C-alpha cells in the first residue's frame, strides 16, 4: 500500500470516545464541556509511524522544517526548546542587551491545515512522490463513530486538517506552519508545535516593545493565507533580567489587537517554569530547593554502579540528569552547594 501510494478505507475508521471535562459548572455547552478521544486502527497507526519516520528524515534534508522548530524530530523535545530559549536570552544578555519575549499560541491550528496546500508544499521541496501520493490518499474519506450510551454504531464522514491521535499529525502541522518562522535582526522565533516564543533584544526595554510588534507583523501576515491565527487570550509577555541586575523589573506593557498585556514575573511554557532570571528554585514548591538532595548526591561523585534512591528520581530530576549527561547543558542551573 505504501509503495503504491494508497491507504485502504478500512483503516480510516475511528472511534470517538466522548468524555466530560472535570470541574465544569455546567455541561449545557457540548463544544466546551466535553472532549473527544479518538481511537485509530492499530495497523493504521503502525503504517503512519513508518511514514512519519521516513517523512521526518526527508523534511530535514529538504529544508521543510526551520532549525528553531521543535517536536516530531530527533533531539527536538520540549527541553531542547527551553534550552534554546534560555541560551539565546543569556547570549543577548552577555552583550549587555535588554531582552523581552512574547509567548503566543496558534488557535485551532490542527483543524485548519489544508491538504492541497500541504501536498503542493511537499512536492515543491522534493519529497518522494510515493509519500506525497500516500498522504493524499490518507487525507480523504475518513469516518468516525462517536460512542454515546444508546447511540447506533454509525460512521459519519469527517473533514479536518490533520486527524486527531494520528502519529503524523504533529509533523504535518510543523511542516505546514514552517513559513511562520522569519529571520529578523536581533530577534528570534522558537516554536514547539503551536506554541511560539518571539524574542527581541535592544539596548532598552522601551525599544523592545515596538520591536515585538514589528516582529509579529510578518508571522501574522503569513498566517492569514493558511487559515492560522494567534490566540490573543493565551499571549504572555516577559522582560528578562539577570540575577545580578540592580534595576527593578520592567513594567512596560504591550498592546496587541486592542488588548493590554502586562509583563509576567514568572510563567509556565512547555511544562517549564520561567522566571525573570531563570531561577531554578521556581521548580520547587514553597520556594525551597527540593532538588538540593539530588545535586548533593551528584556532587559527591558516587562510585560506578551506584543508583539514586527512589525519592530522588522525579520527572524533573530525570530530565535534568538527561540534559546534563547528554549535552552538558542544563535548563535551570543547579543551586550553589556550600
XYZ file of C-alpha atoms in Angstrom:
338
model
C 0.000 0.000 0.000
C 2.737 2.451 0.887
C 4.767 1.804 -2.270
C 1.665 2.336 -4.403
C 0.640 5.483 -2.527
C -2.661 4.037 -1.316
C -4.261 3.922 2.134
C -7.179 1.481 2.314
C -10.539 2.909 3.505
C -10.922 0.133 6.104
C -8.047 1.692 8.078
C -9.635 5.156 8.049
C -12.411 4.299 10.503
C -12.002 5.716 14.005
C -13.885 5.595 17.286
C -14.551 8.831 19.159
C -14.877 8.444 22.930
C -16.718 11.439 24.410
C -15.530 12.423 27.891
C -16.779 15.252 30.070
C -14.304 17.848 31.282
C -13.960 17.867 35.038
C -14.593 20.996 37.039
C -17.231 22.467 34.731
C -20.093 24.296 36.432
C -22.474 23.445 33.608
C -22.452 20.889 30.802
C -25.005 22.669 28.629
C -22.402 23.613 26.006
C -21.206 20.474 24.158
C -18.282 22.222 22.468
C -16.620 23.443 25.664
C -17.860 20.926 28.252
C -16.767 17.723 26.561
C -13.728 16.416 24.724
C -13.342 13.593 22.235
C -10.607 10.947 22.459
C -10.090 9.353 19.049
C -9.032 5.697 18.783
C -7.473 4.587 15.496
C -6.859 1.170 13.990
C -3.655 -0.436 15.255
C -2.422 -1.398 11.776
C -3.097 2.143 10.564
C -1.056 3.663 13.404
C 1.860 1.311 12.622
C 1.788 2.364 8.975
C 1.507 6.031 9.922
C 4.506 5.660 12.238
C 6.553 4.281 9.309
C 5.503 7.208 7.107
C 6.324 9.672 9.902
C 9.822 8.224 10.254
C 10.502 8.493 6.520
C 8.930 11.920 6.157
C 10.838 13.372 9.123
C 14.134 12.272 7.572
C 13.254 13.929 4.267
C 11.833 17.020 5.977
C 15.257 17.771 7.436
C 17.197 17.274 4.199
C 14.615 19.122 2.074
C 14.541 22.175 4.404
C 10.853 21.710 5.189
C 11.406 22.476 8.871
C 13.124 25.507 10.363
C 16.019 24.823 12.792
C 14.104 26.595 15.574
C 11.033 24.383 15.193
C 10.686 21.531 17.674
C 8.692 18.308 18.125
C 8.354 15.219 15.912
C 12.077 15.222 15.156
C 15.063 13.681 16.951
C 16.730 15.906 19.552
C 13.934 18.498 19.365
C 11.905 17.989 22.529
C 10.399 20.466 24.975
C 13.681 20.523 26.895
C 15.544 21.432 23.691
C 13.133 24.300 23.031
C 13.515 25.562 26.619
C 17.302 25.276 26.438
C 17.318 27.090 23.094
C 15.313 29.962 24.542
C 17.462 30.255 27.670
C 20.705 30.058 25.672
C 19.668 32.868 23.318
C 18.397 35.096 26.122
C 21.654 34.678 28.038
C 23.682 35.245 24.855
C 21.948 38.590 24.291
C 22.420 39.444 27.956
C 26.179 38.899 27.737
C 26.193 41.554 25.017
C 24.511 43.920 27.529
C 21.194 43.921 25.666
C 17.767 44.064 27.274
C 15.741 41.033 26.218
C 11.969 40.571 26.000
C 9.866 37.605 24.859
C 6.252 37.335 23.747
C 4.693 33.872 24.055
C 1.963 33.050 21.520
C -0.326 30.139 20.712
C -1.853 29.219 17.349
C -5.630 28.994 17.628
C -7.238 25.855 16.159
C -4.094 25.045 14.223
C -4.595 21.343 13.572
C -8.114 21.810 12.191
C -7.011 24.458 9.713
C -4.240 22.511 7.972
C -5.327 22.299 4.317
C -4.426 19.152 2.421
C -3.934 20.650 -1.110
C -1.620 23.351 0.220
C 0.308 20.812 2.292
C 0.772 18.391 -0.623
C 1.910 21.138 -3.005
C 4.425 22.272 -0.385
C 5.857 18.741 -0.159
C 6.117 18.454 -3.951
C 7.946 21.785 -4.270
C 10.565 20.686 -1.751
C 11.274 17.375 -3.461
C 9.634 14.852 -1.107
C 9.372 11.333 -2.581
C 6.340 11.087 -4.908
C 5.048 7.891 -3.283
C 4.927 9.623 0.117
C 3.053 12.604 -1.321
C 0.602 10.292 -3.075
C 0.065 8.215 0.067
C -0.563 11.350 2.159
C -3.160 12.464 -0.380
C -4.897 9.094 -0.129
C -4.647 9.113 3.662
C -6.340 12.501 3.877
C -9.526 11.500 2.027
C -12.671 9.661 3.187
C -12.087 9.489 6.946
C -15.050 8.376 9.069
C -15.657 8.369 12.806
C -18.214 6.833 15.168
C -18.841 8.796 18.355
C -19.663 6.438 21.168
C -22.570 7.598 23.285
C -24.712 5.457 25.512
C -27.530 4.025 23.402
C -26.288 5.552 20.123
C -26.267 3.414 16.943
C -22.945 2.291 15.535
C -22.927 4.572 12.528
C -19.799 6.059 10.965
C -20.063 9.633 9.751
C -17.600 11.322 7.385
C -15.247 13.856 8.946
C -13.180 16.573 7.350
C -10.361 18.082 9.396
C -6.920 19.414 8.675
C -4.990 16.558 10.265
C -6.673 13.638 12.083
C -6.533 13.715 15.860
C -4.409 10.989 17.527
C -2.546 10.259 14.301
C 1.235 9.830 14.765
C 1.715 12.029 11.697
C -0.369 14.983 12.894
C 2.391 16.846 14.799
C 4.919 16.507 11.983
C 2.456 17.589 9.271
C 1.434 20.577 11.368
C 5.045 21.631 11.998
C 5.761 21.442 8.252
C 2.630 23.424 7.443
C 3.475 26.326 9.793
C 7.188 26.449 8.927
C 6.545 29.583 6.868
C 5.758 31.493 10.076
C 9.438 31.343 11.008
C 11.088 34.573 9.861
C 14.631 35.865 10.209
C 14.906 39.331 11.730
C 17.963 41.141 13.155
C 18.405 40.760 16.922
C 15.255 38.680 17.191
C 14.387 35.005 17.334
C 11.257 32.856 16.970
C 11.248 29.452 18.684
C 8.242 27.199 18.219
C 7.072 23.914 19.661
C 4.122 22.702 17.565
C 1.539 25.511 18.063
C 3.460 27.356 20.819
C 5.620 30.259 19.647
C 8.121 32.404 21.560
C 9.167 35.666 19.884
C 12.325 37.125 21.461
C 13.856 40.529 20.708
C 16.897 42.359 22.094
C 17.915 46.001 22.137
C 19.715 48.466 24.428
C 16.454 49.244 26.312
C 13.154 47.614 27.218
C 11.295 50.608 25.818
C 12.685 49.787 22.386
C 11.760 46.120 22.761
C 8.012 46.783 22.870
C 7.740 48.210 19.313
C 10.262 45.618 18.141
C 7.981 42.823 19.365
C 5.042 44.323 17.499
C 7.163 44.666 14.373
C 8.396 41.083 14.672
C 4.782 39.868 14.783
C 3.771 41.577 11.546
C 5.424 39.070 9.219
C 4.178 35.875 11.005
C 0.639 37.279 11.221
C 0.708 38.258 7.543
C 1.870 34.777 6.557
C -0.587 33.049 8.889
C -3.743 34.546 7.372
C -3.488 32.884 3.916
C -3.077 29.437 5.524
C -6.021 29.970 7.921
C -3.859 30.272 11.033
C -4.479 32.793 13.792
C -2.767 33.579 17.074
C -4.854 33.246 20.219
C -4.781 36.634 21.941
C -6.019 35.419 25.383
C -3.111 32.955 25.625
C -0.478 35.591 24.853
C 2.049 36.336 27.608
C 4.853 38.870 27.921
C 8.061 38.752 29.942
C 11.021 41.136 30.232
C 14.113 39.143 31.209
C 16.680 40.415 33.683
C 19.845 38.940 35.151
C 20.139 37.883 38.780
C 22.967 40.393 39.269
C 20.924 43.318 37.939
C 20.162 46.072 40.447
C 17.375 47.554 38.350
C 13.741 46.872 39.301
C 11.763 44.560 36.998
C 10.488 46.276 33.875
C 6.763 47.118 33.982
C 6.281 48.232 30.371
C 3.149 46.672 28.888
C 2.293 45.781 25.294
C -0.897 46.498 23.361
C -1.957 43.921 20.765
C -5.334 43.847 18.995
C -6.804 46.392 21.443
C -5.788 44.256 24.421
C -3.142 45.112 27.000
C -0.564 42.554 28.129
C 1.272 43.175 31.372
C 4.735 41.658 31.919
C 4.826 38.457 33.960
C 7.175 37.829 36.857
C 7.100 34.114 36.015
C 5.221 31.873 33.603
C 4.918 28.274 32.517
C 5.843 27.319 28.954
C 6.115 23.751 27.626
C 5.959 22.405 31.165
C 8.878 24.540 32.389
C 8.573 27.442 34.822
C 10.445 30.540 33.645
C 11.360 33.392 35.952
C 12.902 36.729 35.011
C 16.406 35.415 35.777
C 15.869 31.652 35.167
C 15.855 30.900 38.876
C 15.815 27.071 39.270
C 14.133 27.328 42.686
C 10.880 28.139 40.885
C 10.540 24.421 40.136
C 10.369 23.522 43.818
C 7.217 24.094 45.916
C 7.315 26.799 48.569
C 10.492 28.307 47.147
C 12.716 25.735 48.858
C 15.179 23.884 46.622
C 13.728 20.376 46.792
C 16.255 19.358 44.158
C 19.137 20.032 46.586
C 19.452 16.409 47.749
C 19.759 15.340 44.117
C 22.570 17.807 43.421
C 24.298 16.949 46.691
C 24.323 13.283 45.682
C 25.511 14.244 42.201
C 28.349 16.373 43.631
C 29.660 13.526 45.825
C 30.779 11.569 42.702
C 29.298 8.176 43.624
C 31.185 5.047 42.604
C 30.284 3.138 39.415
C 27.102 1.119 39.735
C 25.654 3.352 42.446
C 21.939 4.056 41.982
C 19.898 7.068 43.043
C 17.316 6.313 45.747
C 13.672 6.329 44.555
C 12.949 9.540 46.457
C 15.433 11.408 44.251
C 14.060 10.247 40.910
C 11.264 12.586 39.861
C 10.392 13.578 36.277
C 12.121 16.944 36.729
C 15.312 15.315 38.027
C 15.294 12.674 35.315
C 15.010 15.375 32.627
C 17.718 17.435 34.314
C 20.068 14.463 34.544
C 19.399 13.519 30.926
C 20.185 17.040 29.683
C 23.253 17.307 31.912
C 24.675 13.926 30.902
C 23.892 14.110 27.161
C 24.689 17.727 26.260
C 26.422 19.233 29.268
C 23.770 21.954 29.357
C 21.022 22.265 31.910
C 17.856 24.295 31.900
C 17.915 25.941 35.307
C 21.425 25.634 36.706
C 21.755 23.694 39.971
C 21.845 25.612 43.238
C 25.228 26.546 44.581
C 26.430 23.960 47.072
C 28.483 25.059 50.050
